[in-house]
Short mmCIF file of C-alpha atoms and ligand atoms in Angstrom, two decimals:
data_model
loop_
_atom_site.label_atom_id
_atom_site.label_comp_id
_atom_site.label_asym_id
_atom_site.label_seq_id
_atom_site.Cartn_x
_atom_site.Cartn_y
_atom_site.Cartn_z
CA MET A 180 30.14 28.50 -8.46
CA THR A 181 30.78 29.08 -12.19
CA LYS A 182 27.38 28.85 -13.81
CA LYS A 183 28.62 27.20 -16.99
CA GLN A 184 29.52 24.07 -15.07
CA ASN A 185 28.07 20.80 -16.29
CA ILE A 186 25.85 18.77 -13.99
CA LEU A 187 25.25 15.13 -14.82
CA ILE A 188 22.05 13.91 -13.15
CA ILE A 189 21.40 10.16 -13.18
CA GLY A 190 17.71 9.18 -12.94
CA ALA A 191 14.83 11.28 -14.30
CA GLY A 192 12.21 10.23 -11.76
CA LEU A 193 10.46 12.71 -9.48
CA CYS A 194 13.55 14.01 -7.69
CA GLY A 195 15.89 14.00 -10.72
CA SER A 196 13.52 15.88 -12.98
CA LEU A 197 12.73 18.58 -10.39
CA LEU A 198 16.44 18.88 -9.59
CA ALA A 199 17.32 19.18 -13.29
CA LEU A 200 14.78 21.96 -13.71
CA ARG A 201 16.03 23.85 -10.66
CA MET A 202 19.72 23.46 -11.50
CA ALA A 203 19.00 24.74 -15.01
CA GLN A 204 17.13 27.70 -13.53
CA ARG A 205 20.25 28.42 -11.51
CA GLY A 206 22.22 28.58 -14.76
CA TYR A 207 24.00 25.23 -14.88
CA ASN A 208 24.21 23.05 -17.97
CA VAL A 209 22.31 19.89 -17.12
CA GLN A 210 22.44 16.44 -18.65
CA LEU A 211 19.68 14.23 -17.23
CA VAL A 212 20.01 10.54 -18.06
CA GLU A 213 17.21 8.01 -17.50
CA LYS A 214 17.31 4.26 -17.99
CA ARG A 215 13.68 3.88 -19.01
CA PRO A 216 12.03 5.09 -22.20
CA ASP A 217 10.38 8.53 -22.18
CA LEU A 218 7.17 7.96 -20.18
CA ARG A 219 5.49 10.74 -22.16
CA LYS A 220 5.73 8.50 -25.23
CA GLN A 221 5.46 5.03 -23.73
CA HIS A 222 3.02 4.00 -20.99
CA GLN A 223 4.76 2.34 -18.03
CA ASP A 224 4.46 1.46 -14.38
CA ALA A 225 1.27 -0.64 -14.43
CA GLY A 226 0.64 -1.92 -10.93
CA ARG A 227 3.29 0.19 -9.23
CA SER A 228 2.50 3.18 -7.03
CA ILE A 229 0.40 5.00 -9.61
CA ASN A 230 -0.64 7.86 -7.37
CA LEU A 231 0.97 9.57 -4.41
CA ALA A 232 0.04 11.86 -1.56
CA LEU A 233 1.57 15.28 -2.19
CA SER A 234 1.69 17.67 0.76
CA ASP A 235 3.26 20.94 1.88
CA ARG A 236 6.95 20.00 1.80
CA GLY A 237 6.61 18.66 -1.73
CA LEU A 238 4.61 21.70 -2.81
CA LYS A 239 7.37 23.93 -1.46
CA GLY A 240 9.85 22.20 -3.78
CA LEU A 241 7.54 22.60 -6.74
CA ARG A 242 6.99 26.27 -5.82
CA LEU A 243 10.75 26.87 -5.79
CA ALA A 244 10.89 25.73 -9.41
CA GLY A 245 7.76 27.71 -10.35
CA VAL A 246 5.59 24.66 -11.12
CA GLU A 247 3.35 24.47 -8.06
CA GLU A 248 0.27 25.82 -9.80
CA LEU A 249 0.71 23.47 -12.77
CA ALA A 250 1.01 20.53 -10.37
CA LYS A 251 -2.09 21.62 -8.45
CA GLU A 252 -4.11 21.13 -11.63
CA LEU A 253 -3.35 17.41 -11.26
CA CYS A 254 -4.28 17.28 -7.56
CA ILE A 255 -7.34 15.88 -5.81
CA PRO A 256 -7.58 17.18 -2.22
CA MET A 257 -8.00 14.52 0.49
CA LEU A 258 -9.32 16.02 3.73
CA GLY A 259 -8.78 13.04 6.00
CA ARG A 260 -8.71 9.31 6.46
CA MET A 261 -11.97 7.56 5.63
CA ILE A 262 -11.85 4.55 7.93
CA HIS A 263 -13.76 1.44 6.81
CA ASP A 264 -14.52 -1.19 9.47
CA THR A 265 -15.25 -4.87 8.76
CA GLU A 266 -18.99 -4.13 8.66
CA GLY A 267 -18.42 -1.59 5.89
CA THR A 268 -19.27 1.33 8.20
CA THR A 269 -17.18 4.43 7.48
CA PHE A 270 -16.17 7.57 9.33
CA LEU A 271 -13.91 10.46 8.36
CA SER A 272 -10.94 11.25 10.61
CA LYS A 273 -9.73 14.66 9.43
CA TYR A 274 -6.03 15.26 8.89
CA SER A 275 -6.23 18.60 10.63
CA GLY A 276 -8.61 20.85 12.53
CA ARG A 277 -7.43 23.78 10.38
CA LYS A 278 -9.62 24.17 7.30
CA ASP A 279 -6.82 24.86 4.85
CA GLU A 280 -4.78 21.74 5.70
CA PHE A 281 -5.24 18.68 3.52
CA ILE A 282 -3.13 16.38 1.41
CA ASN A 283 -3.44 15.77 -2.33
CA SER A 284 -3.66 12.69 -4.47
CA ILE A 285 -1.54 13.14 -7.59
CA SER A 286 -0.63 10.85 -10.46
CA ARG A 287 3.03 9.80 -10.34
CA PRO A 288 3.44 9.62 -14.14
CA GLY A 289 1.40 12.83 -14.53
CA LEU A 290 3.68 14.74 -12.17
CA ASN A 291 6.82 13.19 -13.62
CA MET A 292 5.72 14.16 -17.15
CA LEU A 293 5.00 17.72 -16.03
CA LEU A 294 8.49 18.03 -14.54
CA LEU A 295 10.13 16.55 -17.63
CA ASP A 296 8.17 18.95 -19.86
CA GLU A 297 9.24 21.93 -17.77
CA ALA A 298 12.88 20.80 -17.59
CA GLU A 299 12.94 20.21 -21.33
CA LYS A 300 11.77 23.76 -22.00
CA MET A 301 15.05 25.01 -20.54
CA PRO A 302 17.69 25.61 -23.24
CA ASN A 303 20.41 24.31 -20.92
CA VAL A 304 18.84 20.90 -20.19
CA GLU A 305 19.42 17.78 -22.26
CA ILE A 306 17.33 14.73 -21.33
CA ILE A 307 18.55 11.35 -22.52
CA PHE A 308 16.29 8.29 -22.21
CA ASN A 309 16.91 4.58 -22.57
CA LYS A 310 20.38 4.68 -21.08
CA GLY A 311 20.94 2.82 -17.82
CA CYS A 312 23.88 3.75 -15.63
CA LYS A 313 26.19 0.78 -15.13
CA SER A 314 29.06 2.39 -13.25
CA VAL A 315 30.26 5.71 -11.92
CA ASN A 316 33.82 6.91 -11.71
CA LEU A 317 33.46 8.65 -8.38
CA GLU A 318 36.80 10.42 -8.59
CA ASN A 319 36.33 12.13 -11.95
CA ALA A 320 32.53 12.58 -12.10
CA SER A 321 31.90 10.41 -15.12
CA ALA A 322 29.44 7.56 -15.57
CA THR A 323 29.07 4.76 -18.07
CA PHE A 324 25.65 3.87 -19.43
CA LYS A 325 24.25 1.06 -21.49
CA ASP A 326 22.19 2.30 -24.41
CA TYR A 327 19.19 -0.04 -24.53
CA THR A 328 18.41 0.77 -28.16
CA THR A 329 21.89 0.01 -29.56
CA ASP A 330 23.32 -2.16 -26.75
CA GLU A 331 26.41 0.04 -26.85
CA GLU A 332 28.16 1.64 -23.90
CA VAL A 333 28.55 5.37 -23.63
CA THR A 334 30.30 7.54 -21.05
CA TYR A 335 29.14 10.98 -19.95
CA ARG A 336 31.10 13.33 -17.81
CA GLY A 337 30.12 16.33 -15.71
CA ASP A 338 31.84 18.65 -13.27
CA VAL A 339 29.72 16.78 -10.72
CA VAL A 340 27.34 13.82 -10.75
CA LEU A 341 24.05 13.98 -8.86
CA GLY A 342 22.63 10.51 -8.27
CA THR A 343 18.82 10.49 -8.21
CA ASP A 344 18.39 6.94 -9.45
CA GLY A 345 16.00 5.83 -6.72
CA ALA A 346 16.00 3.17 -4.02
CA GLY A 347 18.03 0.66 -6.04
CA SER A 348 20.62 3.33 -6.91
CA VAL A 349 23.58 2.21 -9.00
CA VAL A 350 25.40 5.40 -7.97
CA ARG A 351 25.04 4.41 -4.31
CA LYS A 352 26.18 0.84 -5.07
CA ASN A 353 29.33 2.30 -6.62
CA MET A 354 30.02 4.18 -3.39
CA PHE A 355 29.36 1.01 -1.38
CA ASN A 356 31.78 -1.03 -3.51
CA HIS A 357 34.43 1.68 -3.79
CA LYS A 358 36.29 0.72 -0.58
CA LYS A 359 38.54 3.80 -0.57
CA PHE A 360 36.42 5.64 2.00
CA LEU A 361 34.16 4.48 4.83
CA PHE A 362 30.64 4.10 3.54
CA SER A 363 27.88 3.14 5.98
CA PHE A 364 24.79 1.48 4.61
CA SER A 365 21.70 -0.13 6.10
CA GLN A 366 18.63 -1.64 4.50
CA GLU A 367 15.71 -2.86 6.56
CA TRP A 368 12.81 -4.64 4.97
CA LEU A 369 9.32 -4.71 6.42
CA THR A 370 7.73 -8.15 6.74
CA HIS A 371 4.98 -6.76 4.49
CA GLY A 372 4.87 -6.21 0.74
CA TYR A 373 2.37 -4.24 -1.34
CA LYS A 374 0.20 -4.81 -4.35
CA GLU A 375 -1.95 -2.39 -6.33
CA ILE A 376 -5.52 -3.02 -7.50
CA THR A 377 -8.04 -0.67 -9.13
CA ILE A 378 -11.46 0.61 -8.25
CA PRO A 379 -12.56 1.65 -11.73
CA ALA A 380 -14.65 4.76 -12.40
CA ALA A 381 -18.40 4.32 -12.11
CA GLU A 382 -20.30 3.52 -15.27
CA GLY A 383 -20.95 6.78 -17.02
CA GLY A 384 -18.06 8.41 -15.11
CA GLY A 385 -17.76 9.62 -11.55
CA TYR A 386 -16.37 8.04 -8.41
CA ARG A 387 -17.69 4.88 -6.74
CA THR A 388 -16.87 6.19 -3.28
CA ASP A 389 -15.98 9.53 -1.66
CA LYS A 390 -13.11 11.07 -3.61
CA GLY A 391 -12.23 13.66 -0.95
CA ALA A 392 -10.45 11.26 1.40
CA LEU A 393 -7.69 8.70 1.65
CA HIS A 394 -9.60 5.49 2.32
CA ILE A 395 -8.22 3.02 4.86
CA TRP A 396 -9.35 -0.45 5.82
CA PRO A 397 -7.16 -1.09 8.91
CA ARG A 398 -7.12 -4.75 9.97
CA GLY A 399 -4.38 -5.04 12.56
CA GLU A 400 -1.75 -6.94 10.58
CA ASP A 401 -2.97 -6.05 7.10
CA MET A 402 -4.33 -2.92 5.53
CA LEU A 403 -5.91 -1.66 2.36
CA ILE A 404 -5.74 1.98 1.30
CA ALA A 405 -7.21 3.80 -1.70
CA LEU A 406 -6.38 7.17 -3.29
CA PRO A 407 -8.52 8.84 -5.98
CA ASN A 408 -7.40 9.50 -9.56
CA LEU A 409 -8.64 12.28 -11.84
CA ASP A 410 -10.37 9.80 -14.19
CA GLY A 411 -12.83 8.65 -11.49
CA SER A 412 -10.89 5.54 -10.52
CA PHE A 413 -9.07 4.82 -7.26
CA THR A 414 -5.72 3.11 -6.88
CA VAL A 415 -6.00 0.62 -4.04
CA THR A 416 -2.91 -0.69 -2.29
CA LEU A 417 -2.91 -3.85 -0.22
CA PHE A 418 -0.25 -4.12 2.49
CA LEU A 419 0.08 -7.75 3.55
CA PRO A 420 2.78 -9.93 5.18
CA TYR A 421 4.78 -12.07 2.79
CA SER A 422 4.56 -15.14 5.04
CA ASN A 423 3.80 -16.58 8.49
CA SER A 424 0.14 -15.61 8.57
CA ASP A 425 -3.11 -17.35 7.55
CA TYR A 426 -3.56 -14.77 4.86
CA CYS A 427 -0.30 -13.61 3.32
CA PHE A 428 1.27 -13.37 -0.13
CA ASP A 429 2.60 -16.91 0.29
CA THR A 430 -0.89 -18.34 0.90
CA LEU A 431 -2.98 -16.19 -1.44
CA THR A 432 -2.09 -18.32 -4.43
CA THR A 433 -5.50 -19.23 -5.87
CA PRO A 434 -8.49 -17.13 -7.00
CA GLU A 435 -10.56 -18.81 -4.27
CA MET A 436 -8.13 -17.81 -1.51
CA VAL A 437 -7.95 -14.23 -2.78
CA THR A 438 -11.73 -13.96 -2.95
CA GLU A 439 -12.13 -15.54 0.50
CA TYR A 440 -9.61 -13.18 2.07
CA PHE A 441 -10.96 -9.97 0.54
CA SER A 442 -14.62 -10.91 1.12
CA LYS A 443 -13.89 -11.59 4.79
CA GLU A 444 -11.72 -8.55 5.50
CA TYR A 445 -12.84 -5.89 3.03
CA PRO A 446 -16.40 -6.75 1.91
CA ASP A 447 -17.34 -3.18 0.98
CA ALA A 448 -14.13 -2.76 -1.06
CA VAL A 449 -14.63 -6.05 -2.91
CA ALA A 450 -17.91 -4.73 -4.24
CA LEU A 451 -15.99 -1.86 -5.87
CA MET A 452 -13.20 -3.94 -7.47
CA PRO A 453 -14.65 -5.99 -10.34
CA ASN A 454 -11.20 -7.05 -11.58
CA LEU A 455 -9.81 -7.93 -8.15
CA VAL A 456 -8.67 -11.50 -8.83
CA GLU A 457 -7.26 -10.79 -12.27
CA GLU A 458 -5.30 -7.75 -11.04
CA PHE A 459 -4.12 -9.54 -7.92
CA PHE A 460 -2.34 -12.11 -10.05
CA ASP A 461 -1.29 -9.77 -12.88
CA ASN A 462 0.19 -6.99 -10.76
CA PRO A 463 3.59 -7.31 -9.11
CA THR A 464 4.14 -7.55 -5.36
CA GLY A 465 6.60 -4.88 -4.23
CA PRO A 466 8.84 -4.97 -1.15
CA LEU A 467 8.93 -2.11 1.37
CA GLY A 468 12.14 -1.03 2.99
CA THR A 469 14.16 1.71 4.62
CA ILE A 470 17.59 2.59 3.28
CA LYS A 471 19.99 4.80 5.19
CA CYS A 472 23.55 5.52 4.14
CA SER A 473 26.40 7.93 4.71
CA PRO A 474 28.27 9.82 3.38
CA TRP A 475 26.05 10.92 0.51
CA ASN A 476 28.99 12.51 -1.25
CA SER A 477 32.28 11.20 -2.54
CA TYR A 478 35.33 13.32 -3.36
CA GLY A 479 33.17 16.40 -3.80
CA LYS A 480 32.31 14.92 -7.20
CA THR A 481 29.22 12.82 -6.61
CA LEU A 482 26.16 13.35 -4.43
CA LEU A 483 23.10 11.18 -3.72
CA LEU A 484 19.66 12.77 -3.38
CA GLY A 485 16.07 11.48 -3.11
CA ASP A 486 15.42 7.78 -2.58
CA ALA A 487 18.98 6.97 -3.66
CA ALA A 488 20.14 8.58 -0.40
CA HIS A 489 17.19 7.75 1.86
CA ALA A 490 14.43 5.39 0.73
CA ILE A 491 11.61 5.13 3.27
CA VAL A 492 8.43 3.09 3.69
CA PRO A 493 5.38 4.89 2.28
CA PHE A 494 3.20 5.16 5.41
CA TYR A 495 3.62 8.88 6.01
CA GLY A 496 3.21 9.65 2.31
CA GLN A 497 6.50 11.54 2.53
CA GLY A 498 9.09 9.84 0.27
CA MET A 499 8.49 12.09 -2.71
CA ASN A 500 7.82 15.08 -0.45
CA ALA A 501 11.16 14.52 1.27
CA SER A 502 12.89 14.16 -2.10
CA PHE A 503 11.44 17.47 -3.25
CA GLU A 504 12.46 19.03 0.08
CA ASP A 505 15.99 17.75 -0.66
CA VAL A 506 15.97 20.03 -3.70
CA VAL A 507 14.90 22.98 -1.52
CA VAL A 508 17.62 22.36 1.07
CA PHE A 509 20.27 21.79 -1.62
CA ASP A 510 19.22 25.03 -3.30
CA GLU A 511 19.56 26.92 0.00
CA ILE A 512 23.08 25.57 0.47
CA LEU A 513 23.94 26.60 -3.10
CA ASN A 514 22.76 30.12 -2.24
CA ASP A 515 25.22 30.17 0.66
CA PHE A 516 28.05 29.26 -1.70
CA GLU A 517 27.05 31.54 -4.57
CA GLY A 518 30.18 32.60 -6.45
CA LYS A 519 32.48 30.18 -4.63
CA GLU A 520 33.88 27.10 -6.37
CA ASP A 521 33.64 24.39 -3.81
CA TRP A 522 31.38 21.39 -4.42
CA GLN A 523 33.04 19.41 -1.66
CA LYS A 524 31.89 21.98 0.89
CA VAL A 525 28.43 22.31 -0.69
CA PHE A 526 27.91 18.55 -0.54
CA TYR A 527 29.24 18.34 2.99
CA GLU A 528 27.06 21.20 4.26
CA TYR A 529 24.04 19.75 2.49
CA GLU A 530 24.39 16.37 4.18
CA LYS A 531 25.08 18.02 7.52
CA ALA A 532 21.88 20.03 7.20
CA ARG A 533 19.73 17.24 5.82
CA LYS A 534 20.69 13.79 7.10
CA LYS A 535 19.13 14.05 10.55
CA ASP A 536 15.84 15.00 8.94
CA THR A 537 15.73 12.18 6.42
CA ASP A 538 16.63 9.76 9.23
CA ALA A 539 13.74 11.22 11.23
CA ILE A 540 11.14 10.82 8.48
CA ALA A 541 12.36 7.27 7.88
CA ASP A 542 11.64 6.44 11.53
CA LEU A 543 8.34 8.32 11.56
CA ALA A 544 7.21 6.40 8.46
CA VAL A 545 7.76 3.08 10.23
CA ASP A 546 5.82 4.41 13.28
CA ASN A 547 2.95 5.30 10.97
CA PHE A 548 2.89 1.80 9.48
CA HIS A 549 1.85 0.50 12.89
CA GLU A 550 -0.44 3.44 13.57
CA MET A 551 -2.36 3.05 10.31
CA LYS A 552 -2.85 -0.70 10.31
CA GLU A 553 -3.41 -1.20 14.04
CA HIS A 554 -4.37 2.00 15.81
CA THR A 555 -6.53 4.08 13.49
CA ALA A 556 -9.53 1.90 14.36
CA SER A 557 -8.93 1.86 18.14
CA PRO A 558 -11.20 3.96 20.44
CA LEU A 559 -8.21 5.44 22.31
CA PHE A 560 -6.59 6.59 19.08
CA GLN A 561 -9.86 8.03 17.83
CA GLN A 562 -10.36 9.91 21.10
CA LYS A 563 -6.85 11.34 20.70
CA ARG A 564 -7.50 12.41 17.10
CA LYS A 565 -10.80 14.02 18.11
CA LEU A 566 -9.09 16.05 20.80
CA GLU A 567 -6.25 17.05 18.50
CA THR A 568 -8.56 18.23 15.71
CA ALA A 569 -10.54 20.21 18.31
CA PHE A 570 -7.28 21.84 19.51
CA GLU A 571 -6.28 22.65 15.94
CA ALA A 572 -9.68 24.13 15.11
CA GLU A 573 -9.93 26.20 18.30
CA PHE A 574 -6.26 27.13 18.76
CA PRO A 575 -4.85 27.01 15.21
CA GLN A 576 -1.65 28.85 16.12
CA GLU A 577 -0.99 26.92 19.32
CA TYR A 578 -1.42 23.29 18.48
CA TYR A 579 -0.07 21.05 15.72
CA SER A 580 -0.51 17.28 15.96
CA LYS A 581 2.45 15.09 14.99
CA TYR A 582 0.77 14.43 11.64
CA SER A 583 0.33 18.17 11.05
CA LEU A 584 3.90 18.95 12.10
CA VAL A 585 5.21 16.42 9.57
CA THR A 586 2.76 17.09 6.78
CA PHE A 587 1.71 20.73 6.93
CA LYS A 588 4.39 22.61 8.82
CA GLU A 589 7.27 22.70 6.39
CA ALA A 590 8.83 25.58 8.31
CA ILE A 591 10.01 23.09 10.92
CA THR A 592 12.28 20.16 10.11
CA TYR A 593 11.34 16.48 10.20
CA SER A 594 13.62 15.93 13.19
CA GLU A 595 11.91 18.69 15.16
CA ALA A 596 8.53 17.25 14.14
CA LEU A 597 9.61 13.83 15.36
CA LYS A 598 10.81 15.10 18.72
CA LYS A 599 7.81 17.24 19.49
CA GLY A 600 5.25 14.96 17.82
CA ARG A 601 6.30 11.83 19.65
CA ALA A 602 6.31 13.62 23.03
CA GLN A 603 2.88 15.08 22.32
CA ASP A 604 1.46 11.68 21.33
CA LYS A 605 2.81 10.12 24.48
CA ALA A 606 1.43 12.96 26.59
CA ILE A 607 -2.10 12.81 25.17
CA LEU A 608 -2.35 9.03 25.20
CA ASN A 609 -1.12 8.88 28.81
CA LEU A 610 -3.47 11.65 29.93
CA ILE A 611 -6.49 10.00 28.29
CA ALA A 612 -5.59 6.51 29.53
CA ASP A 613 -5.05 7.82 33.09
CA GLY A 614 -8.40 9.62 33.04
CA LYS A 615 -6.72 12.99 33.59
CA ILE A 616 -8.56 14.65 30.72
CA THR A 617 -12.14 14.94 31.90
CA GLU A 618 -15.39 16.13 30.38
CA VAL A 619 -15.72 19.00 32.88
CA MET A 620 -12.49 20.61 31.69
CA SER A 621 -12.61 23.38 29.12
CA LEU A 622 -10.73 22.84 25.86
CA ARG A 623 -8.20 25.50 26.93
CA GLU A 624 -7.56 23.60 30.19
CA LYS A 625 -7.08 20.37 28.25
CA LEU A 626 -4.64 22.08 25.88
CA GLU A 627 -2.62 23.52 28.76
CA LEU A 628 -2.44 20.12 30.43
CA VAL A 629 -1.25 18.46 27.19
CA GLN A 630 1.35 21.20 26.64
CA LYS A 631 2.64 20.88 30.19
CA GLU A 632 2.92 17.10 29.94
CA THR A 633 4.56 17.36 26.49
CA ASN A 634 7.17 19.79 27.77
CA ALA A 635 7.92 17.51 30.72
CA ILE A 636 8.40 14.53 28.39
CA MET A 637 10.62 16.53 26.02
CA HIS A 638 12.66 17.72 28.98
CA ASP A 639 13.08 14.14 30.27
CA ASP A 640 14.04 12.95 26.78
CA GLU A 641 16.65 15.70 26.53
CA ILE A 642 18.21 14.57 29.80
CA ALA A 643 18.09 10.90 28.75
CA PHE A 644 19.33 11.30 25.15
CA GLY A 645 21.34 14.48 25.42
C1 FAD B 800 3.86 1.95 -2.71
C2 FAD B 800 4.50 3.31 -2.58
C3 FAD B 800 3.71 4.39 -2.28
C4 FAD B 800 4.29 5.65 -2.12
N1 FAD B 800 3.48 6.69 -1.78
C5 FAD B 800 4.03 7.90 -1.58
C6 FAD B 800 3.22 9.00 -1.23
O1 FAD B 800 1.99 8.88 -1.09
N2 FAD B 800 3.80 10.21 -1.04
C7 FAD B 800 5.15 10.38 -1.17
O2 FAD B 800 5.62 11.51 -0.95
N3 FAD B 800 5.94 9.36 -1.51
C8 FAD B 800 5.43 8.13 -1.73
N4 FAD B 800 6.22 7.09 -2.10
C9 FAD B 800 7.67 7.32 -2.21
C10 FAD B 800 8.06 7.89 -3.56
O3 FAD B 800 7.63 7.04 -4.59
C11 FAD B 800 9.57 8.05 -3.65
O4 FAD B 800 10.08 8.63 -2.48
C12 FAD B 800 9.95 8.94 -4.83
O5 FAD B 800 9.56 8.31 -6.02
C13 FAD B 800 11.45 9.21 -4.83
O6 FAD B 800 11.82 9.87 -5.99
P1 FAD B 800 13.22 9.59 -6.65
O7 FAD B 800 13.26 10.41 -7.88
O8 FAD B 800 14.29 9.71 -5.66
O9 FAD B 800 13.18 8.05 -7.07
P2 FAD B 800 12.31 7.39 -8.22
O10 FAD B 800 11.00 8.06 -8.33
O11 FAD B 800 12.35 5.93 -7.96
O12 FAD B 800 13.11 7.72 -9.55
C14 FAD B 800 14.35 7.13 -9.86
C15 FAD B 800 14.55 7.23 -11.35
O13 FAD B 800 15.85 6.77 -11.68
C16 FAD B 800 15.77 5.88 -12.77
N5 FAD B 800 16.89 4.96 -12.67
C17 FAD B 800 17.03 3.92 -11.81
N6 FAD B 800 18.20 3.31 -12.02
C18 FAD B 800 18.82 3.96 -13.02
C19 FAD B 800 20.06 3.78 -13.69
N7 FAD B 800 20.87 2.78 -13.36
N8 FAD B 800 20.39 4.64 -14.68
C20 FAD B 800 19.55 5.66 -15.03
N9 FAD B 800 18.35 5.86 -14.43
C21 FAD B 800 17.99 5.03 -13.44
C22 FAD B 800 14.42 5.20 -12.61
O14 FAD B 800 13.97 4.61 -13.81
C23 FAD B 800 13.57 6.38 -12.15
O15 FAD B 800 13.05 7.10 -13.22
C24 FAD B 800 5.68 5.82 -2.28
C25 FAD B 800 6.47 4.72 -2.60
C26 FAD B 800 5.90 3.47 -2.75
C27 FAD B 800 6.77 2.31 -3.08
#
C-alpha cells in the first residue's frame, strides 16, 4: 500500500483514536473527524459509562501502538467479583487462580484523552472536532459533515473511509440504505436498560469500599455493579428491566419508590450513595443491545470497525477490548498486504478473519448477562468457580476457565474461547450436579475428569454443528 494514502476516520472515540494513532504510525495521512467537542477541553458524558474494564485483549491493542504503559497509569486492578448479598455480606470470587490475571478499571474519558493526545503528536494526523457525519459516499470514499459551530456542511475525502462512529453509526446506516449490495443487519435489545450512580470518595479521600474488586449485587432479574475510579469514587451501574416487573424503570418514578427499591435490594450500597435519588432522576437511562451486520466493507472504499461493526452488551466487559483487538487484527492483515495496493482485499480478509470472533463475543456477553445477575450468587455456580480457581492455581498451564479464555488468553480467538469455554462449563456443572466430583478425589483426578467430559462434549458438538 502506498504510505502517502489518505485515511478518513469517522468517530474519535476509543476505537477511532487508537486506529488513527496506529495508521499514522504505519505512515498513512490520517484525518480523524469527531462530532462532539474536544473532550480534553469540554467535560462530557455525565451519567454514561464513565469507567470500563480493560483486560488483556485491549492491552494488546494499546501495546501495538506503544501506549500500554501510559494507559496502565490510569488503571486500578480488580482481582475478582465482590459479591454482595441482600444481607450486605460480601465474598470475593477471584477472576482467576493465576496470580497475574486481573482486569482493570479505567476512566473512559481518561483513556480517550490519552489516545487523542498520542494521535495528535503524530505529524500526519489531523483531528477535527465538532463535525458530525451526515452521509457517506460509499463509492468514492468521501463523507459530508455538519459543522456544529458554523452550521455549514463540509465534505472530506480519503482514499478510504474507516467508520468508527460507534453503535449508532451513520456510516453503517449509509450502507444499510445504499441498496446496491446485500447488507445484512440485526439489532437485538435486552429488556433491561442501565443507569449510572456514584459512590463518592470518602470524606478526607480514600475509598468507601474495597477498591480492588468489581462489586456485584446480583438479584436475579436486576443487578448493580460498581467499578473504582482513581479519585476514590466508584461508578455504580444499575441494570433493571424497563417494564413488566414490580421494580422497573417504568415504575421507579418517584423518590419514594427509588428509595424503597434500593433499600430493599441493596441496603449496603444505599449507605454509600448519598446522592442516589438525585442522580437516579438526573442521569439518563441507556438501552443495551447487540448489533451484528455484514459486510463491513463496501466497494473496497469504506470499512466499519469497533461498535459501528459489532456493538455488544457490556456484561463481559469486552466491547472496548474487542474494538482494540479489531485494530490488532486489521494491522496484521495490513502487514500481509504490505506494498500491495488493494484495499478491497484487505477489507475482505479482515472481515473474514474477524467476524466469527465478534459474533462469538456478542453471544458470550449475553450469556454473561444471565450469569452475573442470576448465577453468581448460586451455590452450584460458586462451587464451580471454586474448583476452576483451584485448577488454575494448581495447573496454571493446563486449565483456563471460560472467563479466563475470553479475558486473559488473547492468544486464542473469541470463537475458540466460546467453543471450549461453553463445553467446559457444561462439563463441570453436569459433573458437580451428578455428584461425580467427590471429596475423596485428588485435584488432578478432578481435572482429568473435567477435561475428558469437556472433550466429549466438544466432540459431540462438532458432530452436531459440523
Ligand atoms: C454501560 C456500558 C458499559 C461498558 N463497559 C465496558 C467495559 O467494561 N469494558 C469494555 O471493554 N467495554 C465496555 N463497554 C463497551 C464500550 O463502551 C464500547 O465497546 C466502546 O466504546 C467502542 O468504541 P468505539 O470507538 O467503537 O465506539 P464509541 O466509543 O461509541 O465511539 C464512537 C465515537 O464516534 C463519534 N460519533 C458518533 N457518530 C458520529 C458522527 N455521525 N460523526 C462523527 N463522529 C461520530 C462519537 O461521538 C464517539 O466519539 C461498555 C458499554 C456500555 C454501554
